[in-house]
Short mmCIF file of C-alpha atoms and ligand atoms in Angstrom, two decimals:
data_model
loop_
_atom_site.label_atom_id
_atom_site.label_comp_id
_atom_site.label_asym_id
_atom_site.label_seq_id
_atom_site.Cartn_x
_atom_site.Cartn_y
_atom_site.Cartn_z
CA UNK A 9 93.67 66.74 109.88
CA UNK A 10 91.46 67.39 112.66
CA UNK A 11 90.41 64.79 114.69
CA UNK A 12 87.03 66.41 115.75
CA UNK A 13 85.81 65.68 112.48
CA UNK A 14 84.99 62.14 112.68
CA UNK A 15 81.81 63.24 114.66
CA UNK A 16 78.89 62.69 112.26
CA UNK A 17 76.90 66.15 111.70
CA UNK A 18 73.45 64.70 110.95
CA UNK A 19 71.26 67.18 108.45
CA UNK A 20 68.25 67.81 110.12
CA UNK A 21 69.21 67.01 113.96
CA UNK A 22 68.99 70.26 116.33
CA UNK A 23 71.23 70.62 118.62
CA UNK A 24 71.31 72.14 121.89
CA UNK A 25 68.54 74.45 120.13
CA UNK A 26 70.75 74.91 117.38
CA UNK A 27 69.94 73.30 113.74
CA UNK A 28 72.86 71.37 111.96
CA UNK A 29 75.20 74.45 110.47
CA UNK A 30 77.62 74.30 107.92
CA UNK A 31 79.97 77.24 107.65
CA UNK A 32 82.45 78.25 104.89
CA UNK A 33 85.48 81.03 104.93
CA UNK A 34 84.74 82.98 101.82
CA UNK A 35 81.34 84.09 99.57
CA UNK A 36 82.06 83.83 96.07
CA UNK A 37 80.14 81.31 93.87
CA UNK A 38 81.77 78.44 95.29
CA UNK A 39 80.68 78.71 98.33
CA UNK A 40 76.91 79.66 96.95
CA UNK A 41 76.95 76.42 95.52
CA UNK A 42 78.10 74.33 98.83
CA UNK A 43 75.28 76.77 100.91
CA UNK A 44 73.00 75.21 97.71
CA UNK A 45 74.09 71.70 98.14
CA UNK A 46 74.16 72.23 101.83
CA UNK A 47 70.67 73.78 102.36
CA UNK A 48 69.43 70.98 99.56
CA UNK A 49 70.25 68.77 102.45
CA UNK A 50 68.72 70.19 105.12
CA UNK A 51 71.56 72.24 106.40
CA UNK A 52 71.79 75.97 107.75
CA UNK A 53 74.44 77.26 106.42
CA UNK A 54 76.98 80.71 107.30
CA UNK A 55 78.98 82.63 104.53
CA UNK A 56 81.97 84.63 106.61
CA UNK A 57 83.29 87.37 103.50
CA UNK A 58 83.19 90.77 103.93
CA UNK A 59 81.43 91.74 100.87
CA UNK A 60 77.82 92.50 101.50
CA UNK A 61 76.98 91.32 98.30
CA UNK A 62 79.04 88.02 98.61
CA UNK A 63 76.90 85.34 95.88
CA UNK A 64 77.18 82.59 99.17
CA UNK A 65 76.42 85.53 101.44
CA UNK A 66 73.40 86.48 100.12
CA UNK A 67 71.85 83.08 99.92
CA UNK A 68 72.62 81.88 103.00
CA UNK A 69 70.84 81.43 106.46
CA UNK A 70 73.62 83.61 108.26
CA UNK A 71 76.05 85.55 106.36
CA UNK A 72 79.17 87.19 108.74
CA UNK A 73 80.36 90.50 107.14
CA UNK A 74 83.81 90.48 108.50
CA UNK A 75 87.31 90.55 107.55
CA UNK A 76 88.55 86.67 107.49
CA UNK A 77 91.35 87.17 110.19
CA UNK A 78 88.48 89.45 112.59
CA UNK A 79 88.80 87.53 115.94
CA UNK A 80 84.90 87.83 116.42
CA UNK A 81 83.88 87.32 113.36
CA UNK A 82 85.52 84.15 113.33
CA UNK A 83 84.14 83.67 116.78
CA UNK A 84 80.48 84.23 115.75
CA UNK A 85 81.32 81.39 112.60
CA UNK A 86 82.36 78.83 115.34
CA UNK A 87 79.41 79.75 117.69
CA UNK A 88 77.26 79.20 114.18
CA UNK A 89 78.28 76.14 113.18
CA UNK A 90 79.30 72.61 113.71
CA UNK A 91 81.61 72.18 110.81
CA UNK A 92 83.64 74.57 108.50
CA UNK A 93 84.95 74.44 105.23
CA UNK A 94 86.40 77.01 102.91
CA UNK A 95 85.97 77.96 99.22
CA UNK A 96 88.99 80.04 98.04
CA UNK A 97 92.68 78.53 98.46
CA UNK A 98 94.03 81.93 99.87
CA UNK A 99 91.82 82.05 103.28
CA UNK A 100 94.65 83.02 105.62
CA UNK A 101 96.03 80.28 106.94
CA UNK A 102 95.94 81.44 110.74
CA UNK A 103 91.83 81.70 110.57
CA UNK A 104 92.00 77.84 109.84
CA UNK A 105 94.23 77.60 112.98
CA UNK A 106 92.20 79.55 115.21
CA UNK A 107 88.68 78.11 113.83
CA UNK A 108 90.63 74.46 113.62
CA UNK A 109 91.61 74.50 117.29
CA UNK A 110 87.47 74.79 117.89
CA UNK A 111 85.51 73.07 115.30
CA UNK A 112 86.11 70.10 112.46
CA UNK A 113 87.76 71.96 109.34
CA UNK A 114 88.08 70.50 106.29
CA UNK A 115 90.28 70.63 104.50
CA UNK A 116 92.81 71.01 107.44
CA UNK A 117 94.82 74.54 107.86
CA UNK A 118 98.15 72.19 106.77
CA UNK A 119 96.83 71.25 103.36
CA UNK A 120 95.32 74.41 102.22
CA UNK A 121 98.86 76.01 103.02
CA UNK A 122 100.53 73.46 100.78
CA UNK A 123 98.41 74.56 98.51
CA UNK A 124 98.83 78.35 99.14
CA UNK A 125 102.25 78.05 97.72
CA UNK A 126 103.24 76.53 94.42
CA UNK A 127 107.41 75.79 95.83
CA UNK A 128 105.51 73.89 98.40
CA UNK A 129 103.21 72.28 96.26
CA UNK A 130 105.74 70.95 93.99
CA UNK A 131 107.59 69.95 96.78
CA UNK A 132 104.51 67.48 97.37
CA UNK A 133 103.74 66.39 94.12
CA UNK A 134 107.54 65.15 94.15
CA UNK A 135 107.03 63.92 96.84
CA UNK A 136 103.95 61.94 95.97
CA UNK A 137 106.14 60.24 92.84
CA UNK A 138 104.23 62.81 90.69
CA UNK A 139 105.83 63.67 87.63
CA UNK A 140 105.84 68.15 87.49
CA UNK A 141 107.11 70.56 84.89
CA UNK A 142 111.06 71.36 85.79
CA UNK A 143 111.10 74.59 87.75
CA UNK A 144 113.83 76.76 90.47
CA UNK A 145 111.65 78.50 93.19
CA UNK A 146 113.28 82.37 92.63
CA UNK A 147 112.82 84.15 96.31
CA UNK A 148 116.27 85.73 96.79
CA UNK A 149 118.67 87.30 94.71
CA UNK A 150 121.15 84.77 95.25
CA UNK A 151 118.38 81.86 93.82
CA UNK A 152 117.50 84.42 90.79
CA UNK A 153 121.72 84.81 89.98
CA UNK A 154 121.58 81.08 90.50
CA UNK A 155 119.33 80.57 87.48
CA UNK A 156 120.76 83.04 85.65
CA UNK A 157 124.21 81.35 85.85
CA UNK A 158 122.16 78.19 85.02
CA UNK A 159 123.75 77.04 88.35
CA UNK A 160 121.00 76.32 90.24
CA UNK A 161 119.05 72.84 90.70
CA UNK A 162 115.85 72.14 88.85
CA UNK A 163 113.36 70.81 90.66
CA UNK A 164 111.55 68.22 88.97
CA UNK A 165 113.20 68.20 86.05
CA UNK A 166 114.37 64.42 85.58
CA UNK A 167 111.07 63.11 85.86
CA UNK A 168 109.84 64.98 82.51
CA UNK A 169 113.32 64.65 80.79
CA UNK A 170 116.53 64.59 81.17
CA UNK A 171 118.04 68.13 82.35
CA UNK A 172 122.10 67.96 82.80
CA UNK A 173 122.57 71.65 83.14
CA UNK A 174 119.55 74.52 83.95
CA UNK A 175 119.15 77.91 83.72
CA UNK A 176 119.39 78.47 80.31
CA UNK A 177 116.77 75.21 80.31
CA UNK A 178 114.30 76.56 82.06
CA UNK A 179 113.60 79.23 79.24
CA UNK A 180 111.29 80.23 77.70
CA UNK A 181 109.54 79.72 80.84
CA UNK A 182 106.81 81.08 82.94
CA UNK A 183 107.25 83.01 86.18
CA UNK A 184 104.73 82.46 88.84
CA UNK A 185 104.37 84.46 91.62
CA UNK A 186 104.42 81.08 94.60
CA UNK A 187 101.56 82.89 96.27
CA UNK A 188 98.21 84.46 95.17
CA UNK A 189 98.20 83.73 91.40
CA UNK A 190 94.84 82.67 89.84
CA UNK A 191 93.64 82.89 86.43
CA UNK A 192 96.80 83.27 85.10
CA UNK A 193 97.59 86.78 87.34
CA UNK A 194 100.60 86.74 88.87
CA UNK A 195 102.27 85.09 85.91
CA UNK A 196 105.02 86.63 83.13
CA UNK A 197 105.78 84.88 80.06
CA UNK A 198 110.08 84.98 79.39
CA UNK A 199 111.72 83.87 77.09
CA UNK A 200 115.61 85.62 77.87
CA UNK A 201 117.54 85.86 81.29
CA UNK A 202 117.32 89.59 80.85
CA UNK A 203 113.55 89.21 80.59
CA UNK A 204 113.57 87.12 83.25
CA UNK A 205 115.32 89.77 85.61
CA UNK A 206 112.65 91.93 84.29
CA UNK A 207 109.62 90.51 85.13
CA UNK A 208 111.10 89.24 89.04
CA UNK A 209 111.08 92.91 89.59
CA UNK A 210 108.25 93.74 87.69
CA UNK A 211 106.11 90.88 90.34
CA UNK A 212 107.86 92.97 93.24
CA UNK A 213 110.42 90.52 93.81
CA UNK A 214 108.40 88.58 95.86
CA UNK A 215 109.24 84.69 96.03
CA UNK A 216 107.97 83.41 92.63
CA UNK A 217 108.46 79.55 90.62
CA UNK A 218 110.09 79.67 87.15
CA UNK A 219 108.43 77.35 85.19
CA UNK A 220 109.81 75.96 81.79
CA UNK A 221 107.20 76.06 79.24
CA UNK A 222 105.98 73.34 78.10
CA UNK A 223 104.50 72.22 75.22
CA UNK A 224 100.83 71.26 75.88
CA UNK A 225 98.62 69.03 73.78
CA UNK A 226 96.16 69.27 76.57
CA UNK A 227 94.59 69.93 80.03
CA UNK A 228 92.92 67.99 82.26
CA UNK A 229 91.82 67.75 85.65
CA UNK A 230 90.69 65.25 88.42
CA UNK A 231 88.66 65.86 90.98
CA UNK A 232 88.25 63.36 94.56
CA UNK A 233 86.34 63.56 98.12
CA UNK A 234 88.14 61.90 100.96
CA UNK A 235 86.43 61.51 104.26
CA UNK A 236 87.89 61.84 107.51
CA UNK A 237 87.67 57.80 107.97
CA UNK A 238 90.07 57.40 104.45
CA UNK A 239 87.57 56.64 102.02
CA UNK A 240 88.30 58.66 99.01
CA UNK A 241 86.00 58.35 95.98
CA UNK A 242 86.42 60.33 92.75
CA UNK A 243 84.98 61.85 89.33
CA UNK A 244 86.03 60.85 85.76
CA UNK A 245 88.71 62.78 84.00
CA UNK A 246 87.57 66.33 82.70
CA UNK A 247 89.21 67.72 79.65
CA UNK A 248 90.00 71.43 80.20
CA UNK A 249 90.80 74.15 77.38
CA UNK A 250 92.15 77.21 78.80
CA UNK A 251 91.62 80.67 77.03
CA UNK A 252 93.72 83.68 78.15
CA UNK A 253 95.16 81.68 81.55
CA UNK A 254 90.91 80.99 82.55
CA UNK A 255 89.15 78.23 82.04
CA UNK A 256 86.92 78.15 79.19
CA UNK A 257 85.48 74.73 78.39
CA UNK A 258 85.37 71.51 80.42
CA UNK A 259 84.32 68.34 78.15
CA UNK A 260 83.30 65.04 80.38
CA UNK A 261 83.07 61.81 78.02
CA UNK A 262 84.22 58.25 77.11
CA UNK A 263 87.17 59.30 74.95
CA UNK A 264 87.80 63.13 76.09
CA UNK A 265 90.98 62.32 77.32
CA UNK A 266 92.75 58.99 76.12
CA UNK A 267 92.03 56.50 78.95
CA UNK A 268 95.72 55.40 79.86
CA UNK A 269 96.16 59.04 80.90
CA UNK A 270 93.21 59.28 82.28
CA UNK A 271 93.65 56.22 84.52
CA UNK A 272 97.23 57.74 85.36
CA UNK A 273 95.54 61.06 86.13
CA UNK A 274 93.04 59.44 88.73
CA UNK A 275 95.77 57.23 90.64
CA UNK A 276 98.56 60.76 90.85
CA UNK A 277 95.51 62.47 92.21
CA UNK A 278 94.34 59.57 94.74
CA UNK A 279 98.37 59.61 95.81
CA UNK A 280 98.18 63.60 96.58
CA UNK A 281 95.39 63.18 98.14
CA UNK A 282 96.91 60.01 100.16
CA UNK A 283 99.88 61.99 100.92
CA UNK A 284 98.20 65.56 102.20
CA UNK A 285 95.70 63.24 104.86
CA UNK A 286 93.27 65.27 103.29
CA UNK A 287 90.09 65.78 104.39
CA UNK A 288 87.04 67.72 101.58
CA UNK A 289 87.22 67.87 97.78
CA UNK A 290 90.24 68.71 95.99
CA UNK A 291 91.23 69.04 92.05
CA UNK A 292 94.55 68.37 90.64
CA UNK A 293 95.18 69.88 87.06
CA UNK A 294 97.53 68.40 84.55
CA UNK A 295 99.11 69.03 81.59
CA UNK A 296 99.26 66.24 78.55
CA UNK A 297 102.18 66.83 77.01
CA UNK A 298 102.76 66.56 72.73
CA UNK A 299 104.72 63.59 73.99
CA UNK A 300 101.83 61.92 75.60
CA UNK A 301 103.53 62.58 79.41
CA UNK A 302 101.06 63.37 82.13
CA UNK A 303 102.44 66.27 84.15
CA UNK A 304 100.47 67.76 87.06
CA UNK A 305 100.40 71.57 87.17
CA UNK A 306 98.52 72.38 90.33
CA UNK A 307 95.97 71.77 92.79
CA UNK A 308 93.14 73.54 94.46
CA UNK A 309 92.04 72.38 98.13
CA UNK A 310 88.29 72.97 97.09
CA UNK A 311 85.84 72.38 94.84
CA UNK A 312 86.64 73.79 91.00
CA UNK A 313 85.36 75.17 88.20
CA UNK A 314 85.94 72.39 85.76
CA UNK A 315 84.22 69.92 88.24
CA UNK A 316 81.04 72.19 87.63
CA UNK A 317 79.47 69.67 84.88
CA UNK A 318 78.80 67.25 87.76
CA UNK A 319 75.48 69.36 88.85
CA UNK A 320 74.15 68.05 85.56
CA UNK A 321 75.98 65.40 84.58
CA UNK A 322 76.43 63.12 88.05
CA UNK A 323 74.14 61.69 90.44
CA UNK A 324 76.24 63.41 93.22
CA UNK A 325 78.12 67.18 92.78
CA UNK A 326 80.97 68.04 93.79
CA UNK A 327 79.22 70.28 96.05
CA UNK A 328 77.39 67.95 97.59
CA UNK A 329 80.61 65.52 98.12
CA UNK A 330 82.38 68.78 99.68
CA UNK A 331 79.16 68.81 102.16
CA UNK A 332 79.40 64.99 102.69
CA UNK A 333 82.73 65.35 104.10
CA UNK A 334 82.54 67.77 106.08
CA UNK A 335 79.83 66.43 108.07
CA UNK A 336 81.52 63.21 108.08
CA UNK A 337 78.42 61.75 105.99
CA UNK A 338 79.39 58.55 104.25
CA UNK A 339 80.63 58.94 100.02
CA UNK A 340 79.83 56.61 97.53
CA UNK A 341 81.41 56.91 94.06
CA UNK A 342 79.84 59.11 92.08
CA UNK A 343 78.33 58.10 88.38
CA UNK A 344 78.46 60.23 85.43
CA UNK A 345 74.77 59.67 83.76
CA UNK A 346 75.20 62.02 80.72
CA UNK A 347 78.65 63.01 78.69
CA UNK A 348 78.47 66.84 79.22
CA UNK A 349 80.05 69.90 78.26
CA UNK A 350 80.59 73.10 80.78
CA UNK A 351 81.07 76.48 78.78
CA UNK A 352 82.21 79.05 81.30
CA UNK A 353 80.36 82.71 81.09
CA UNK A 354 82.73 85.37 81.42
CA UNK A 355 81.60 89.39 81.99
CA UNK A 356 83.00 89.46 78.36
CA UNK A 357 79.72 87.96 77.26
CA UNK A 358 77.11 90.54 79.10
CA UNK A 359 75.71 93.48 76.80
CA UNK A 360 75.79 96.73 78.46
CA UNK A 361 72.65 97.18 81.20
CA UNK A 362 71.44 93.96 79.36
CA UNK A 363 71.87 90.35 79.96
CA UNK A 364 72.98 87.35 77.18
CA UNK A 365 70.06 85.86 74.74
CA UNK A 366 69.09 83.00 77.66
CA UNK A 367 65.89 82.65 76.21
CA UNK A 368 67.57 81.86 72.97
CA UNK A 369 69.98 79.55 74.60
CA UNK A 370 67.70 77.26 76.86
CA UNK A 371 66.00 76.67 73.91
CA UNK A 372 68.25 73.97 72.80
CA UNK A 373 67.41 70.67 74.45
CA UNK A 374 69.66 69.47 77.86
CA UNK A 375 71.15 72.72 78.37
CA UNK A 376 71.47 74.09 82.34
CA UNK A 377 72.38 77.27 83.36
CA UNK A 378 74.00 78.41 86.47
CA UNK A 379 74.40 82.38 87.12
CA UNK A 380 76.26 83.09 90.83
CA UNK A 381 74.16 86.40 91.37
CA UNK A 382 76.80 89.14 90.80
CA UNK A 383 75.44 92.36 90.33
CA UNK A 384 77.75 93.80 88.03
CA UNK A 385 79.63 91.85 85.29
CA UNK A 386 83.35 92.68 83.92
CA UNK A 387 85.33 91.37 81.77
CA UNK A 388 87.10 88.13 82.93
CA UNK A 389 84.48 87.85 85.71
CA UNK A 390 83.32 84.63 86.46
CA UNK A 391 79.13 85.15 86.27
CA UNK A 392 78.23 81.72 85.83
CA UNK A 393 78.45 78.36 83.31
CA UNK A 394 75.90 76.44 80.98
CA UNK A 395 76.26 72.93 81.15
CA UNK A 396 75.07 70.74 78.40
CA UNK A 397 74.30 67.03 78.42
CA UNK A 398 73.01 64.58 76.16
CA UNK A 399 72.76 60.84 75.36
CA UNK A 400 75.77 60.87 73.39
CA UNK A 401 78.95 62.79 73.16
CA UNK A 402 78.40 63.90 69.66
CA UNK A 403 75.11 65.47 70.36
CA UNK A 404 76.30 67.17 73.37
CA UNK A 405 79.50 69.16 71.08
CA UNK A 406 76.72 69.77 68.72
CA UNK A 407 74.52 71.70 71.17
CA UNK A 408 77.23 72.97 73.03
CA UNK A 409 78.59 74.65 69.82
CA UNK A 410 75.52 76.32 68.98
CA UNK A 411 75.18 77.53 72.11
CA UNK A 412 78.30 78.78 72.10
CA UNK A 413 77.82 80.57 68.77
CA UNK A 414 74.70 82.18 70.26
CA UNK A 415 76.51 83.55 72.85
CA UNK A 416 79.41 85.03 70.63
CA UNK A 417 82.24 82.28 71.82
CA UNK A 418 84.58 81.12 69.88
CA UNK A 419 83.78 77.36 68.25
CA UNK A 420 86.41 74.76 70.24
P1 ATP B 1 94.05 78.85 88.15
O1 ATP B 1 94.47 78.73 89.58
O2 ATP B 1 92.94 79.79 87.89
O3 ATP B 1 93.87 77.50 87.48
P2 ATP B 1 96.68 79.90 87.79
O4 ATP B 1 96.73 81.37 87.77
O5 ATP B 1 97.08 79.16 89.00
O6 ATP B 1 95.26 79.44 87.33
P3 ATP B 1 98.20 78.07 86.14
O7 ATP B 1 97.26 76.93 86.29
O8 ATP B 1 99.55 77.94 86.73
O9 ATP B 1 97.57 79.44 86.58
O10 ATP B 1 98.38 78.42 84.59
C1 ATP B 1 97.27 78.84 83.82
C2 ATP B 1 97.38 78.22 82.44
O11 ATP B 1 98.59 78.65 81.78
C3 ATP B 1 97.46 76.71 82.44
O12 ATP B 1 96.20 76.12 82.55
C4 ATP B 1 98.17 76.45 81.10
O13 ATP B 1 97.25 76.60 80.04
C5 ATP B 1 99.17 77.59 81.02
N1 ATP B 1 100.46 77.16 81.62
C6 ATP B 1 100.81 77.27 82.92
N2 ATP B 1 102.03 76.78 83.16
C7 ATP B 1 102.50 76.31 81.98
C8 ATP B 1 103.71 75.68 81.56
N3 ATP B 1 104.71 75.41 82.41
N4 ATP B 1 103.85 75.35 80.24
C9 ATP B 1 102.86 75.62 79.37
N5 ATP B 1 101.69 76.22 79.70
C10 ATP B 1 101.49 76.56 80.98
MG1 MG B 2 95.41 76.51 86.98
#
């Protein structure tokens, strides 16, 4: 982490002539909602994405249409602002370098490329006495013949279960591209070895993790804010159900995920945190197994969509936590004030040249929607999320089910 950061950013205070500016690397709706959070604050804020129609770049103070490794672009960013953050885990690495050797950046260039790369990842959750799925990192030929001898070494394995010889253990399993993948892209279901060959070569060959599949009773995620100083505060356990490899629903409530896990999912979370010195807001996502085992799946050096209930459900965002830290403001832990459901609205949902039945949906009491701006909507595009609260968990399912059934998803 960057030392410079310990410097407090006061919102508000101008600066030789310059108000207090918060920058992020990237414009999709992540970033719009730190420029929100930000500007809430009394922040200027700068969006660097090349899209002119980036949803951070068009509501921000300063938005710098350039390619995220253009030398003045990032220049102009630094001469912007006093602190930078980012809002997509695959900013190249080397524009954190170059803007890190200039200006606080959180989270650090050395954590978000742990988390560019699921070997290296796992490597750190290991690490971090983190129980992960049993995998083999496939880069070369020699690693893929490896597996498919069952010669190679699992990674991981013995803290799930006991694995004596691989390969052949590892399958059915799930090939993930180590770089890139979101949503589920980048990812090939196989069940054989000759599958297996199949699909390496089908993903270009390009250095991948073979995952064995698991068998999931649930997801879940947790989500913290560490300072620069070491405080680290963090939200309650959100229950995630996936649909198609994206994230769907997010349920937030006494009892949404037993609380032994849940407990267990907070402290693995506050260790990878621990471990990475890591400066911003980060998620961890984990799988409950039909066992009952907690096993973490990934992380994502940012903000996240399941942490997206906390606008209406929290007396702090996550948003506002991410700005906290990176103006080295102090954090206090956040409270959940209202159980809550988060529905995520796909392009799947929009009616052509029309728009979903809002006016049907914000009819029901406690519900709070959240559209990022994009102009055009397609199918698996993330456009925005309704979150529901209530007094009571029931009530909130109750709402958030007819809501769902007005907009044509499926019951959950
Ligand atoms: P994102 O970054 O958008 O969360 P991703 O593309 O990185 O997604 P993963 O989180 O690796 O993808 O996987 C997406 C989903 O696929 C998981 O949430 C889970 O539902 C399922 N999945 C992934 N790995 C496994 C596994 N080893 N066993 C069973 N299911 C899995
Ligand atoms: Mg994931």
């Amino acid at each position: 982490m960057n030392k410079k950061l310990h410097k407090v950013m006061l919102p508000g205070a101008v600066v030789n002539g310059q108000p207090a500016t918060l920058g992020v690397m990237g414009g999709g709706q992540l970033g719009r909602m730190f420029v929100h959070a930000a500007q809430a604050m009394g922040y200027f804020t700068a969006v660097l994405d090349p899209d002119t129609a980036s949803p951070a770049g068009l509501v921000s103070h300063h938005h710098i249409q350039t390619d995220y490794l253009d030398e003045q672009g990032l220049a102009q960013l630094m001469q912007r602002c006093a602190a930078i953050t980012t809002e997509f885990e695959n900013v190249p690495a080397p524009a954190l370098v170059t803007l890190g050797a200039h200006r606080p950046v959180a989270p650090g260039a050395d954590a978000v490329a742990i988390a560019q790369d699921r070997a290296a990842e796992k490597a750190h959750f290991v690490r971090c006495g983190v129980p992960v799925a049993p995998h083999a990192v496939i880069a070369t030929p020699e690693q893929l013949a490896a597996v498919l001898d069952g010669q190679n070494t699992p990674s991981g394995g013995s803290a799930v279960h006991e694995v004596t010889s691989v390969g052949a253990d590892l399958l059915p399993g799930i090939l993930k591209t180590a770089r890139m993948g979101y949503d589920g892209k980048g990812q090939i279901r196989v069940k054989t070895r000759e599958e297996l060959s199949a699909a390496w070569d089908q993903l270009k060959n390009v250095p991948c993790v073979l995952e064995k599949m698991l068998p999931l009773k649930a997801e879940c995620s947790v989500i913290v804010a560490r300072g620069a100083d070491g405080q680290m505060v963090n939200f309650p356990v959100q229950s995630n159900l996936h649909r198609e490899g994206i994230l769907a629903v997010t349920s937030v409530y006494e009892g949404a995920v037993p609380a032994d896990l849940a407990a267990q999912a907070v402290a693995a979370t506050r260790a990878i945190a621990e471990g990475l010195h890591y400066v911003g807001v980060l998620c961890v996502e984990f799988f409950i197994l039909e066992g009952g085992q907690l096993v973490v799946n990934e992380m994502a050096p940012r903000p996240h969509n399941s942490g997206h209930y906390t606008m209406n459900a929290c007396d702090q965002s996550q948003f506002e936590l991410q700005v906290r830290t990176l103006a080295g403001l102090p954090l206090t832990q956040p409270r959940q004030h209202s159980p809550a459901i988060m529905l995520n609205l796909l392009g799947d949902l929009w009616p052509e040249g029309g728009a979903p039945a809002w006016d049907q949906v914000l009819a029901l009491p406690g519900t709070h929607l959240h559209l990022y701006g994009k102009l055009s909507a397609r199918p698996g595009r993330k456009m925005g999320h309704l979150n529901i609260t209530g007094t009571t968990p029931e009530a909130v399912r109750a709402t958030a089910l007819q809501a769902a059934a007005l907009l044509g998803l499926e019951a959950f």
